[in-house]
XYZ file of C-alpha atoms in Angstrom:
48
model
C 18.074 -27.810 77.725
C 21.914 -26.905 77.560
C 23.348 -23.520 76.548
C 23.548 -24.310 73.187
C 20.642 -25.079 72.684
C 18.941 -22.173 74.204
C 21.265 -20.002 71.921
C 19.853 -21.969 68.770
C 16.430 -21.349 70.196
C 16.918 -17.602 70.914
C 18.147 -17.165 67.322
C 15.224 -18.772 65.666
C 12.882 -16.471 67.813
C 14.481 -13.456 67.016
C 14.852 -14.134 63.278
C 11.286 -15.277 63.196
C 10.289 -12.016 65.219
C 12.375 -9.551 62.310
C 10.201 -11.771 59.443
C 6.780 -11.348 60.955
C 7.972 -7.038 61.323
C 8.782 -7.187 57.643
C 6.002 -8.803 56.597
C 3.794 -6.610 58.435
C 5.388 -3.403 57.342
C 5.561 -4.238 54.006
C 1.659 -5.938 53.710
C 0.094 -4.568 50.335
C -3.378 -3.529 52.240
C -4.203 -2.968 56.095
C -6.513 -5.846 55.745
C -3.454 -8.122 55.059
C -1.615 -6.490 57.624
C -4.335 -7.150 60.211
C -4.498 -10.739 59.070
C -0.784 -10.905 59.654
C -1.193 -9.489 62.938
C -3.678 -11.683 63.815
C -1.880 -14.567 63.009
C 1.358 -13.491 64.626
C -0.643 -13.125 67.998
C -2.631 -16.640 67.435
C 0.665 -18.528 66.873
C 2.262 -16.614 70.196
C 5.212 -14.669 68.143
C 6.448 -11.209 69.840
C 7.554 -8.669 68.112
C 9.583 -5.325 69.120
């Protein structure tokens, strides 16, 4: 994998990372926010 390309990767992560945040923080109910959670942590996604 060349520098580029692990740029492009990091990017993806770390905008994927800020939309599984919002959509936690902003989940109607704490059941959909567990879901979300659960799903987050299923599909291997970190978030900060």
């Amino acid at each position: 994998m060349n520098i580029a390309a692990k740029i492009r990767a990091r990017r993806v992560e770390a905008r994927t990372r800020k939309a599984v945040t919002r959509a936690i923080e902003q989940a109607a109910t704490p059941s959909m926010r567990h879901e979300l959670i659960t799903l987050a942590q299923t599909q291997h996604v970190t978030w900060r």
